[in-house]
Tab-separated table of C-alpha atoms in Angstrom:
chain	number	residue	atom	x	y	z
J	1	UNK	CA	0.000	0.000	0.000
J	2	UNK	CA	1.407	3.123	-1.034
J	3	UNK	CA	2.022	6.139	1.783
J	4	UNK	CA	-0.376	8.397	-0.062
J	5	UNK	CA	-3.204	5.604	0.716
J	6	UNK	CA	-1.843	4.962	4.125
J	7	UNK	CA	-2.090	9.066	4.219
J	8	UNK	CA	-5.818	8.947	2.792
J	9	UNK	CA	-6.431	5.842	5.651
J	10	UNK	CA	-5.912	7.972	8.519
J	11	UNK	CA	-7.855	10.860	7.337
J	12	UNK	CA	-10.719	8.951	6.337
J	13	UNK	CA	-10.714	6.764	9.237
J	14	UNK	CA	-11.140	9.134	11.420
J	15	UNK	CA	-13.259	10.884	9.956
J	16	UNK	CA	-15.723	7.606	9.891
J	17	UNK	CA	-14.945	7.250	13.203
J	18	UNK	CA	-15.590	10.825	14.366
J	19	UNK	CA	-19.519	10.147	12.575
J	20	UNK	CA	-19.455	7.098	14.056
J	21	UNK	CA	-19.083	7.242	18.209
J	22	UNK	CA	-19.240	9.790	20.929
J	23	UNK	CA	-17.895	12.867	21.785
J	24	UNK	CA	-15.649	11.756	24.091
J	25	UNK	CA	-14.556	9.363	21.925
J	26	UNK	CA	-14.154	12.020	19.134
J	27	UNK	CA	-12.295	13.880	21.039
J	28	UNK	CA	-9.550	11.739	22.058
J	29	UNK	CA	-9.344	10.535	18.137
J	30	UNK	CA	-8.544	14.084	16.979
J	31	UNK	CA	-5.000	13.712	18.274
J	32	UNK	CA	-4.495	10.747	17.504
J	33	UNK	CA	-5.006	11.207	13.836
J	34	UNK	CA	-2.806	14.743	14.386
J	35	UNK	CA	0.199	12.299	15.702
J	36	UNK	CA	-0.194	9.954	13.179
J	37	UNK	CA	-0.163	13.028	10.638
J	38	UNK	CA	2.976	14.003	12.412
J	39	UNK	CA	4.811	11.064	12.538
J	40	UNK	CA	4.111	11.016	7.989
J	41	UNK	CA	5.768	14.175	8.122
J	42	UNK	CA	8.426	13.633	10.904
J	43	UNK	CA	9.805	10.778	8.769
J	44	UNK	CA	10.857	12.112	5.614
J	45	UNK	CA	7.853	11.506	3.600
J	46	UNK	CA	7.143	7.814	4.907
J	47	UNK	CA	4.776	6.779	7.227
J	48	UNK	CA	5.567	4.614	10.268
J	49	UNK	CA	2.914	4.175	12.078
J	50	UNK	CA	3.233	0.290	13.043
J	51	UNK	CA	1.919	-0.396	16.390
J	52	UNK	CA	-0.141	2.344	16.812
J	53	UNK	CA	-1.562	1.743	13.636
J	54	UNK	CA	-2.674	-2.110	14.228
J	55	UNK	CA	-3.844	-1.756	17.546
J	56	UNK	CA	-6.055	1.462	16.369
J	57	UNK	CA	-7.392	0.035	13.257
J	58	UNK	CA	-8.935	-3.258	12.223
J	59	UNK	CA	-8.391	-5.141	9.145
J	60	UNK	CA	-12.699	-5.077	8.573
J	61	UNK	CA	-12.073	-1.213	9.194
J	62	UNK	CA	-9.076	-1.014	6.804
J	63	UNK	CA	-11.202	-2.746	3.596
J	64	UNK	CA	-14.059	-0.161	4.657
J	65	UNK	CA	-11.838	2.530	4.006
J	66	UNK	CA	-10.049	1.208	0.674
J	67	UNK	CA	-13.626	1.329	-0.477
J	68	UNK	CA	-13.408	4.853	0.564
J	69	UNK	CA	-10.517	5.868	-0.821
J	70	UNK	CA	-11.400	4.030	-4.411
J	71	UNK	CA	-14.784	6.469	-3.881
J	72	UNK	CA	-12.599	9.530	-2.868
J	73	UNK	CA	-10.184	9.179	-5.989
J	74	UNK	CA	-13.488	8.398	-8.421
J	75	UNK	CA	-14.796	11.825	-7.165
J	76	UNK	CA	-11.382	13.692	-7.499
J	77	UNK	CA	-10.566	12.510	-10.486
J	78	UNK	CA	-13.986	13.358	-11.768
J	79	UNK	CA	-13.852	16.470	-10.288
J	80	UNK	CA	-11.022	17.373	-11.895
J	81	UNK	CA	-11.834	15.748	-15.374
J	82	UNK	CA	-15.074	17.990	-15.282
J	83	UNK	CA	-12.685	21.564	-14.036
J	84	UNK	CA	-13.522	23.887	-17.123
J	85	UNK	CA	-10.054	25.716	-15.586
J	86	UNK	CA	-7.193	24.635	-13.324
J	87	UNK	CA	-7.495	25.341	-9.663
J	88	UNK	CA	-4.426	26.726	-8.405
J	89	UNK	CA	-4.122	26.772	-3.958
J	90	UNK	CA	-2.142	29.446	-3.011
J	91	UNK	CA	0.324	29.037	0.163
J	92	UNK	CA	0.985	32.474	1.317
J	93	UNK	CA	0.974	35.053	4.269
J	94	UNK	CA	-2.482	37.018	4.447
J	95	UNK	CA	-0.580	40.396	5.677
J	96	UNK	CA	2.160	42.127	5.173
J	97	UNK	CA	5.216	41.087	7.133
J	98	UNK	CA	2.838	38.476	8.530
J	99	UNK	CA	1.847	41.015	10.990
J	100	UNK	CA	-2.070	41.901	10.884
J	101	UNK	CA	-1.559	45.491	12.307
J	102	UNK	CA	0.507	45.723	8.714
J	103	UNK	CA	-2.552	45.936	6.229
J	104	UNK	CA	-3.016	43.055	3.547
J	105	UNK	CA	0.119	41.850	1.494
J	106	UNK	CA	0.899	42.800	-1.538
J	107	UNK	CA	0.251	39.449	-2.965
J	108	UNK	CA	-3.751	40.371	-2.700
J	109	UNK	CA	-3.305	42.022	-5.949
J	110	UNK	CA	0.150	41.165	-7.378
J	111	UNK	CA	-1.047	37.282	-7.492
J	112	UNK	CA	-4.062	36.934	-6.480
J	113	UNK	CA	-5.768	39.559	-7.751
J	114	UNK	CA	-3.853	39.263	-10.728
J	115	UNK	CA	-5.028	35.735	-11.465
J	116	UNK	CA	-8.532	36.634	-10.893
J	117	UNK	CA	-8.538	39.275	-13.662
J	118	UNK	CA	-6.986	37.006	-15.951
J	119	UNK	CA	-9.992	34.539	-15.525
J	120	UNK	CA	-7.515	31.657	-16.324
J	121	UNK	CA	-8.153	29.843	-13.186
J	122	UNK	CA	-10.062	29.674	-10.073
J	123	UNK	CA	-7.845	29.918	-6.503
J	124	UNK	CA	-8.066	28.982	-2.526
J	125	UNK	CA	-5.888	30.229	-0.284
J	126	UNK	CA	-4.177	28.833	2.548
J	127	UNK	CA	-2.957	31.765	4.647
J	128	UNK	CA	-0.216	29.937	7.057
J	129	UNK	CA	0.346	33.414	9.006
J	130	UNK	CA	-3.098	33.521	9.944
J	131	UNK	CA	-3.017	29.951	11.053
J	132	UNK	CA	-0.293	30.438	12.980
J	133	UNK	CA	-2.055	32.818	14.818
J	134	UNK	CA	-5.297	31.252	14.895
J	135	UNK	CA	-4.167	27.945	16.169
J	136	UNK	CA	-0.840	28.657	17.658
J	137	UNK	CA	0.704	26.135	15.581
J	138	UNK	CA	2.124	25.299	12.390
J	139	UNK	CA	-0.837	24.730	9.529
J	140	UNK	CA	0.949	21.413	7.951
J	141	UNK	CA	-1.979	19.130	8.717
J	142	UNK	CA	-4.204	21.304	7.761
J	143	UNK	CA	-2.603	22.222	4.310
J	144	UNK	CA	-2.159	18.786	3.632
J	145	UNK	CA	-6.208	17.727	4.180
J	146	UNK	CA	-6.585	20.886	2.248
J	147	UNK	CA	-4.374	19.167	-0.824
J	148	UNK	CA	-6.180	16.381	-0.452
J	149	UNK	CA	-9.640	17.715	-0.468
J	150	UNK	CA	-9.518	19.962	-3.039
J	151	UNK	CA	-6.751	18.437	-5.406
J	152	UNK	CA	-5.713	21.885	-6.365
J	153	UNK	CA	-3.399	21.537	-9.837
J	154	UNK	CA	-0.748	24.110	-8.573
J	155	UNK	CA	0.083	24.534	-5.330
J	156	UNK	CA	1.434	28.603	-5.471
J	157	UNK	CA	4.165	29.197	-2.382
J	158	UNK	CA	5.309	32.611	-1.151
J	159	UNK	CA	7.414	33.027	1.883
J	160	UNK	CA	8.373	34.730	4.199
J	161	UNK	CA	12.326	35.488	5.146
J	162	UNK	CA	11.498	37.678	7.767
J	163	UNK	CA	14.698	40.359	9.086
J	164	UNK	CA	17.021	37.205	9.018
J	165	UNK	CA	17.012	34.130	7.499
J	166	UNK	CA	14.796	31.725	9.395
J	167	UNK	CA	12.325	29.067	8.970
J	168	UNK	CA	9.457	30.830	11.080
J	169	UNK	CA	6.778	28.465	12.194
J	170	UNK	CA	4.326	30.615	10.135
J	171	UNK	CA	6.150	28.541	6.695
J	172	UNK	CA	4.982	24.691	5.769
J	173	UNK	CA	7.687	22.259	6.502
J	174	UNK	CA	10.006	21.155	3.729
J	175	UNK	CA	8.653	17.596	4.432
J	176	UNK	CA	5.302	18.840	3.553
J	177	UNK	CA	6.530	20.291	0.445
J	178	UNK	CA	8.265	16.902	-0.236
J	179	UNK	CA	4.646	15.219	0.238
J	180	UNK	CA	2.637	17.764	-1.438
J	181	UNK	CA	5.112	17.522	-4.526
J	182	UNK	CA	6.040	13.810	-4.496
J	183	UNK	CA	2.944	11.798	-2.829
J	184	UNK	CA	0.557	13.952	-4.016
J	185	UNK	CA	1.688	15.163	-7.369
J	186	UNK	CA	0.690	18.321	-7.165
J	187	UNK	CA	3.451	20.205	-8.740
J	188	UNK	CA	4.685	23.382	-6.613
J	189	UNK	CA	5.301	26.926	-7.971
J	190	UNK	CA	7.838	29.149	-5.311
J	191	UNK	CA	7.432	32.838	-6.214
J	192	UNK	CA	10.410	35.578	-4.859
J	193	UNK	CA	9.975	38.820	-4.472
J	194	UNK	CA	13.427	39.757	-3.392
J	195	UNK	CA	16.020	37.512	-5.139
J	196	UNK	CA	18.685	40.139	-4.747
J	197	UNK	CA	19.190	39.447	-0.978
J	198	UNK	CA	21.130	36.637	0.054
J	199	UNK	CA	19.145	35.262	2.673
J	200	UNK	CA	16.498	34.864	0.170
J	201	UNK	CA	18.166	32.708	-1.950
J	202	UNK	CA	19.551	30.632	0.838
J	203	UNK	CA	15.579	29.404	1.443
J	204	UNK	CA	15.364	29.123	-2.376
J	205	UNK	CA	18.059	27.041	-2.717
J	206	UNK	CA	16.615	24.739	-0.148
J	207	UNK	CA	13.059	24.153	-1.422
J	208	UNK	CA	14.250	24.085	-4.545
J	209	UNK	CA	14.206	19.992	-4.816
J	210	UNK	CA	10.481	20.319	-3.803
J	211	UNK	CA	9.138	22.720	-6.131
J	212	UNK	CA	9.332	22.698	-9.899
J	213	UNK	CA	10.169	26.007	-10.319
J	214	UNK	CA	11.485	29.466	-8.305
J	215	UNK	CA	9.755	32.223	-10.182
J	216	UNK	CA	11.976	35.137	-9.449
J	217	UNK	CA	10.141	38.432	-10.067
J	218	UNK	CA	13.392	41.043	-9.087
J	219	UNK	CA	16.072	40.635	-11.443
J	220	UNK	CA	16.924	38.529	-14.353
J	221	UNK	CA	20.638	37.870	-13.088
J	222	UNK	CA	20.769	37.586	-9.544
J	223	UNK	CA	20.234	33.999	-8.800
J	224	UNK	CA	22.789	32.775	-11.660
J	225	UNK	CA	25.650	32.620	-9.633
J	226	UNK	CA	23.925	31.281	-6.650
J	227	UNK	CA	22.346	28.302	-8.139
J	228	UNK	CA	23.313	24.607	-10.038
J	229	UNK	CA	20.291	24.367	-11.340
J	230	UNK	CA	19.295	27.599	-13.332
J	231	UNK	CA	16.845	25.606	-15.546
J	232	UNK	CA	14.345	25.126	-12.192
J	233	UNK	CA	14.281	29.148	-11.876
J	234	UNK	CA	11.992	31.623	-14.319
J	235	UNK	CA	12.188	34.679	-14.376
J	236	UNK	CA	9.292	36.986	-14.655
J	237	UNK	CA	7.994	40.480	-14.022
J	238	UNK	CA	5.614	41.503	-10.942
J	239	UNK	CA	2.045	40.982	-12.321
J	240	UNK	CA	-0.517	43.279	-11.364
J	241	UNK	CA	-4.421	43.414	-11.286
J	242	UNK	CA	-6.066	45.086	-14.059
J	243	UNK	CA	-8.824	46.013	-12.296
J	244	UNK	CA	-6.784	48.122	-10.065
J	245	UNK	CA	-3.685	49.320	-11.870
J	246	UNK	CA	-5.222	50.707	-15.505
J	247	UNK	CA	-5.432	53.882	-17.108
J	248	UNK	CA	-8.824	55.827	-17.218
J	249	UNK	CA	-7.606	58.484	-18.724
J	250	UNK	CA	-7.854	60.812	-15.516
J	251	UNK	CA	-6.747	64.537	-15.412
J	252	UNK	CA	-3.164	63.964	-14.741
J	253	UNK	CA	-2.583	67.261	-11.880
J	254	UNK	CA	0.114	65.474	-10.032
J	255	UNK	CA	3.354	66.852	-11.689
J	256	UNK	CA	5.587	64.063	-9.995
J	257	UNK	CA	5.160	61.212	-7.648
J	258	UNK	CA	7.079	59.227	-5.372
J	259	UNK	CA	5.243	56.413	-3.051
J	260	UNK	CA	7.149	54.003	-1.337
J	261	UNK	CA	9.069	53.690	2.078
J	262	UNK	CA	11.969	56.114	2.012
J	263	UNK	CA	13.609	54.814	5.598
J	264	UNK	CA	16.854	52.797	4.732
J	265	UNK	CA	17.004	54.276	1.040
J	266	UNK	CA	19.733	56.834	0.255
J	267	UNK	CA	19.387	57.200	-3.071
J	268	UNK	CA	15.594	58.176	-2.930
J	269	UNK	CA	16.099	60.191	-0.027
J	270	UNK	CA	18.736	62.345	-2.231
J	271	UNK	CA	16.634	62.065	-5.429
J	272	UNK	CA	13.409	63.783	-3.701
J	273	UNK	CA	15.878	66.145	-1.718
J	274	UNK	CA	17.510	67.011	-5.276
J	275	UNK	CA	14.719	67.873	-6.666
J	276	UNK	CA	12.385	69.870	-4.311
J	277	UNK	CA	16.118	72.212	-3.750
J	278	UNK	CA	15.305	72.672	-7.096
J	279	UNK	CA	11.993	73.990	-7.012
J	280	UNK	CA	9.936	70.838	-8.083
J	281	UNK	CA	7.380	69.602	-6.009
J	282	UNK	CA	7.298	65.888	-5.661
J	283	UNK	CA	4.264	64.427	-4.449
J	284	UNK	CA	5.305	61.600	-1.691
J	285	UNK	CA	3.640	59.210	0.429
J	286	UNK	CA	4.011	55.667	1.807
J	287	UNK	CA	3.464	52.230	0.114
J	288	UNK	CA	2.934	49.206	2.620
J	289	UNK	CA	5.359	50.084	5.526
J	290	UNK	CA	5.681	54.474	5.629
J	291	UNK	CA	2.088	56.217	5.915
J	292	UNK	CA	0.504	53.117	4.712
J	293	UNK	CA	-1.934	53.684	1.579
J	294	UNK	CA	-4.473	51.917	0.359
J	295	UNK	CA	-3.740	50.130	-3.111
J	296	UNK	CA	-6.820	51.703	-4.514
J	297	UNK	CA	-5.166	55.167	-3.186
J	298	UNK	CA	-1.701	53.989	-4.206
J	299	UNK	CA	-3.291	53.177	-8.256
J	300	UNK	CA	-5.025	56.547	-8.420
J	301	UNK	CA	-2.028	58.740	-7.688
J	302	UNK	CA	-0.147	57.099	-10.135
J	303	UNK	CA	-3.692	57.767	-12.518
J	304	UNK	CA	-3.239	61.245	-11.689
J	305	UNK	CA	0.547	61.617	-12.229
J	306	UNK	CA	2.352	62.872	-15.247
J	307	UNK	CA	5.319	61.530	-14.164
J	308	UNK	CA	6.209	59.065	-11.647
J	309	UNK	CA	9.500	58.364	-10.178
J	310	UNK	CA	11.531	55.450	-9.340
J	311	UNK	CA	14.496	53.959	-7.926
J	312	UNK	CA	16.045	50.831	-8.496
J	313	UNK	CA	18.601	50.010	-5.352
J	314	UNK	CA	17.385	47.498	-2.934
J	315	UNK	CA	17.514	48.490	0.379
J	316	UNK	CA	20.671	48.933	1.863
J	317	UNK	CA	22.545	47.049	-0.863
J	318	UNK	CA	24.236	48.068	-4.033
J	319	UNK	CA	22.393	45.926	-5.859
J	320	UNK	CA	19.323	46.896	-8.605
J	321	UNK	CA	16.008	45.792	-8.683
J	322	UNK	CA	13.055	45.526	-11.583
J	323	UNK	CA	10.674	47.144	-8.895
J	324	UNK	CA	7.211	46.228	-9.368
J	325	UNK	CA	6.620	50.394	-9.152
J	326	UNK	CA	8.196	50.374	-13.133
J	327	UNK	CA	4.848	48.262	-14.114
J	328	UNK	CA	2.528	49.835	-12.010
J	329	UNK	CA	3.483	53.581	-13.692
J	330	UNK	CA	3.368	52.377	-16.864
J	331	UNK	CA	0.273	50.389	-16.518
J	332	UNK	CA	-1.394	53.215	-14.936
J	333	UNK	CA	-0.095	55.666	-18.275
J	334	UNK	CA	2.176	57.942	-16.227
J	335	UNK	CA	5.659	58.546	-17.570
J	336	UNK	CA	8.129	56.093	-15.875
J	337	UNK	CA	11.157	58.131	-14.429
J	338	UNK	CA	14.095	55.741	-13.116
J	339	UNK	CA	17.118	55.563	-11.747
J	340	UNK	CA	19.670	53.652	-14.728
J	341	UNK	CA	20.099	50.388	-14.576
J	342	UNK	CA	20.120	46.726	-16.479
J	343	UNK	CA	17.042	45.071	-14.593
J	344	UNK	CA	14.168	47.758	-16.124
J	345	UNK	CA	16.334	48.390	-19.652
J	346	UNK	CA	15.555	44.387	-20.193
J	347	UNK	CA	11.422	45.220	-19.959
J	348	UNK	CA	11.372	48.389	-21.402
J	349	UNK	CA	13.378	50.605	-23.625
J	350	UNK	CA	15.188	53.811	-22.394
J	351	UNK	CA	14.194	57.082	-24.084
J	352	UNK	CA	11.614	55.171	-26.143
J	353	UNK	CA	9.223	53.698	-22.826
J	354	UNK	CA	10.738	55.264	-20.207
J	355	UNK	CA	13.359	57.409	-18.855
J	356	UNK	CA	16.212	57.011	-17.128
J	357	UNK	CA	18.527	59.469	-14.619
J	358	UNK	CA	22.195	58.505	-14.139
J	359	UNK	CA	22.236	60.783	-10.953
J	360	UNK	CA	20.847	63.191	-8.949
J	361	UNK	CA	22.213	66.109	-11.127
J	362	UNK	CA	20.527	64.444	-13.589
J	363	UNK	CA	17.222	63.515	-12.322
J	364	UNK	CA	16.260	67.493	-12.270
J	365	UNK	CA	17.391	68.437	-15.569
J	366	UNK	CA	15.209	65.474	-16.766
J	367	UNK	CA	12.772	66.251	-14.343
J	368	UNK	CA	12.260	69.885	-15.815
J	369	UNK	CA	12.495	69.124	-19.322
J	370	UNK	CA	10.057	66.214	-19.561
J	371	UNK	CA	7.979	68.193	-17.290
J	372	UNK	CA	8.106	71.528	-20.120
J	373	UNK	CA	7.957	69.278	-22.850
J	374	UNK	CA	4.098	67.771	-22.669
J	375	UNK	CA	4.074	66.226	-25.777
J	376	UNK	CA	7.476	64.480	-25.664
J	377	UNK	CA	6.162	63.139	-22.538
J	378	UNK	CA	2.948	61.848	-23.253
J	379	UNK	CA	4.560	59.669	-26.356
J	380	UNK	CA	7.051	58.102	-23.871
J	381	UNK	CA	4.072	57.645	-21.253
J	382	UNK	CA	1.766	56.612	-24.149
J	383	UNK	CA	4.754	53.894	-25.608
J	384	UNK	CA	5.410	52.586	-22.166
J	385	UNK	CA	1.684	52.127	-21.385
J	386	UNK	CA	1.788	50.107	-24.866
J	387	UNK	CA	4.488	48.132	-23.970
J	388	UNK	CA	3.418	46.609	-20.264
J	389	UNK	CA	-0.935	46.006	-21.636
J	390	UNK	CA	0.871	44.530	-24.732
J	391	UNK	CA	3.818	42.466	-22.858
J	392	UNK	CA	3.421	42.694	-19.272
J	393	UNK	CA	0.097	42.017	-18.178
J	394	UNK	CA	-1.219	39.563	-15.490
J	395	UNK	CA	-2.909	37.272	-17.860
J	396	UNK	CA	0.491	36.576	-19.863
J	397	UNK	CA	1.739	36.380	-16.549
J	398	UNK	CA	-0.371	33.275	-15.621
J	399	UNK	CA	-0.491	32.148	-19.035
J	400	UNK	CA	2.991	31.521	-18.633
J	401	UNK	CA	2.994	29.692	-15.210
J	402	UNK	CA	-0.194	27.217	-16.183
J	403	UNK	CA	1.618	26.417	-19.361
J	404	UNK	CA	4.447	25.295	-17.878
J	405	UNK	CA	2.797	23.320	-14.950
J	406	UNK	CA	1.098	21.333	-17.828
J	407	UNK	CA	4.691	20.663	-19.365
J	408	UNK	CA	5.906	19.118	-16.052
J	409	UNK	CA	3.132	17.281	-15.280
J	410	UNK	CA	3.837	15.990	-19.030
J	411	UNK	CA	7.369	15.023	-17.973
């Protein structure tokens, strides 16, 4: 009998036997099935349940349940069979920083909400930071049951690194990666949002035997020299939801815009410094962690701005970033104003989509022309808003992950 069946056994068992007898009884079965569940995962992917096992279960009770499970894999199989789209499960924090006095994270409309304006598939989510705090435990048992009850066709993983690298209890176990990805066969999808930090490829370089692909969303480069296995990593751009980031074709009385933390950043601290000395007034205000906005106040700014302005260091590192701010502006039809660099010159082209500012001399006197020369402007601003609905858009985003999830589930 294969683990996955053993797996199915001890969730179905007691589940009969929960229907079956009295509370008391119930309750005392409820850990029991939550140790046996523990010892699958505790041992690499194998169960071991002997004793325990035989003295809990009866042979009459173990030919009930294989009934069962040929029942359970009918209906999820036919379930499946009858899907019109693929289901994909996502396995993600619910708030930002996994704290819930931080506001929703940013995945709610980078991938989720993404997905859901595509209308390629339908999603669950299994929010592991909120289980955490629900249950004050880890959420493996219940993500597996989840697996197994909705046989989701991609299992999408974000996680979090928090200040240093760490496995935080909020994150699934690598064994129940291993079981989601080999028992299950539900292939696995890791998505990075930071590549460019080191910690952050430390944890992708460990779940990268249970996934069957790192999609890295920062840079192109960055995980080349970190990695002996660049064919499991993708990279991508940061997809956004139509719905929110768009361009209605607003009166555009914002000059220029800046919203995003500026704490830690020297660069855009001397940027916005540069150019208000010089008599420009930059409209600032926070993004998920500084004077916290909305993203339905964050998308209308950039609606209303001719210009908005980027810059492409990570934090406290001198290393560049494609920001997910360079496909916001230009979805949202304001002209994209960046710091140089390789990452955005990849997705768009300089002086034809966008422009870019070698310094902070520099960044006023292209400030002030672009913002005297209207028309110049709006072709840039019109070119890169071409460029991201035409290239960069959640549904080709998507597009490209389910197509590839077919291909290894071909292989």
């Amino acid at each position: 009998m294969s683990s996955l069946n053993r797996l199915v056994i001890i969730l179905v068992l007691t589940q009969i036997f929960k229907n079956a007898l009295g509370e008391k009884i119930k309750s005392k079965l409820i850990p029991i099935r939550n140790f046996l569940l523990k010892k699958f995962i505790q041992v690499d992917g194998k169960i071991s349940v002997g004793y325990q096992y035989r003295s809990l279960f009866n042979k009459k009770a173990e030919g009930i349940v294989n009934n069962t499970i040929s029942q359970i894999d009918g209906t999820i199989r036919s379930n499946i069979n009858l899907r019109e789209t693929p289901h994909i499960l996502f396995v993600t924090e619910k708030w930002c920083d996994c704290n819930p006095f931080m506001g929703t994270t940013n995945s709610e409309h980078n991938l989720f909400g993404s997905l859901a304006s595509s209308g390629l598939a339908t999603q669950a989510r299994f929010h592991f930071d909120e289980y955490y705090y629900e249950h004050h435990d880890a959420g493996d048992i219940a993500l597996l049951e989840t697996c197994l009850n909705t046989s989701p066709d991609v299992v999408v993983l974000t996680w979090w690194h928090g200040k240093i690298f760490s496995f935080f209890p909020y994150n699934p176990k690598l064994e129940t990666l291993k079981i989601i990805a080999t028992e299950l066969k539900i292939p696995i999808v890791a998505i990075w949002f930071d590549s460019v930090l080191s910690k952050v490829m430390m944890i992708a370089e460990t779940v990268l035997p249970y996934v069957a692909c790192n999609v890295i969303l920062d840079s192109t480069v960055s995980y080349l020299g970190k990695t002996n296995h660049p064919e499991k990593y993708l990279s991508l751009w940061t997809p956004q939801d139509s719905k929110i980031f768009n361009n209605p074709k607003l009166e555009r009385d914002i000059d220029i815009c800046f919203l995003g933390s500026t704490h830690g950043y020297a660069d855009r601290i001397e940027g916005i410094t540069a150019l208000r000395d010089n008599g420009i007034h930059v409209y600032q205000a926070g993004g998920q962690r500084e004077n916290h906005l909305s993203v339905e106040e964050y998308a209308s700014i950039l609606m209303r701005s001719k210009i908005v302005l980027n810059f492409s260091y990570a934090r406290s590192q001198n290393v560049v970033q494609a920001k997910g701010r360079i496909f916001e502006a230009t979805l949202c039809g304001a002209m994209l104003l960046e710091s140089e660099n390789s990452e955005t010159a990849k997705w768009f082209e300089p002086f034809v989509d966008y422009v870019p500012f070698v310094d902070a001399f520099d960044l006023v006197k292209q400030a002030k022309y672009y913002l005297a020369q209207e028309d110049e402007r709006r072709a840039i601003a019109q070119r890169g808003h071409y460029k991201a609905t035409t290239n960069y858009t959640g549904e080709i985003f998507w597009r490209i992950i389910l197509d590839k999830t077919r291909a290894w589930k071909r292989d």
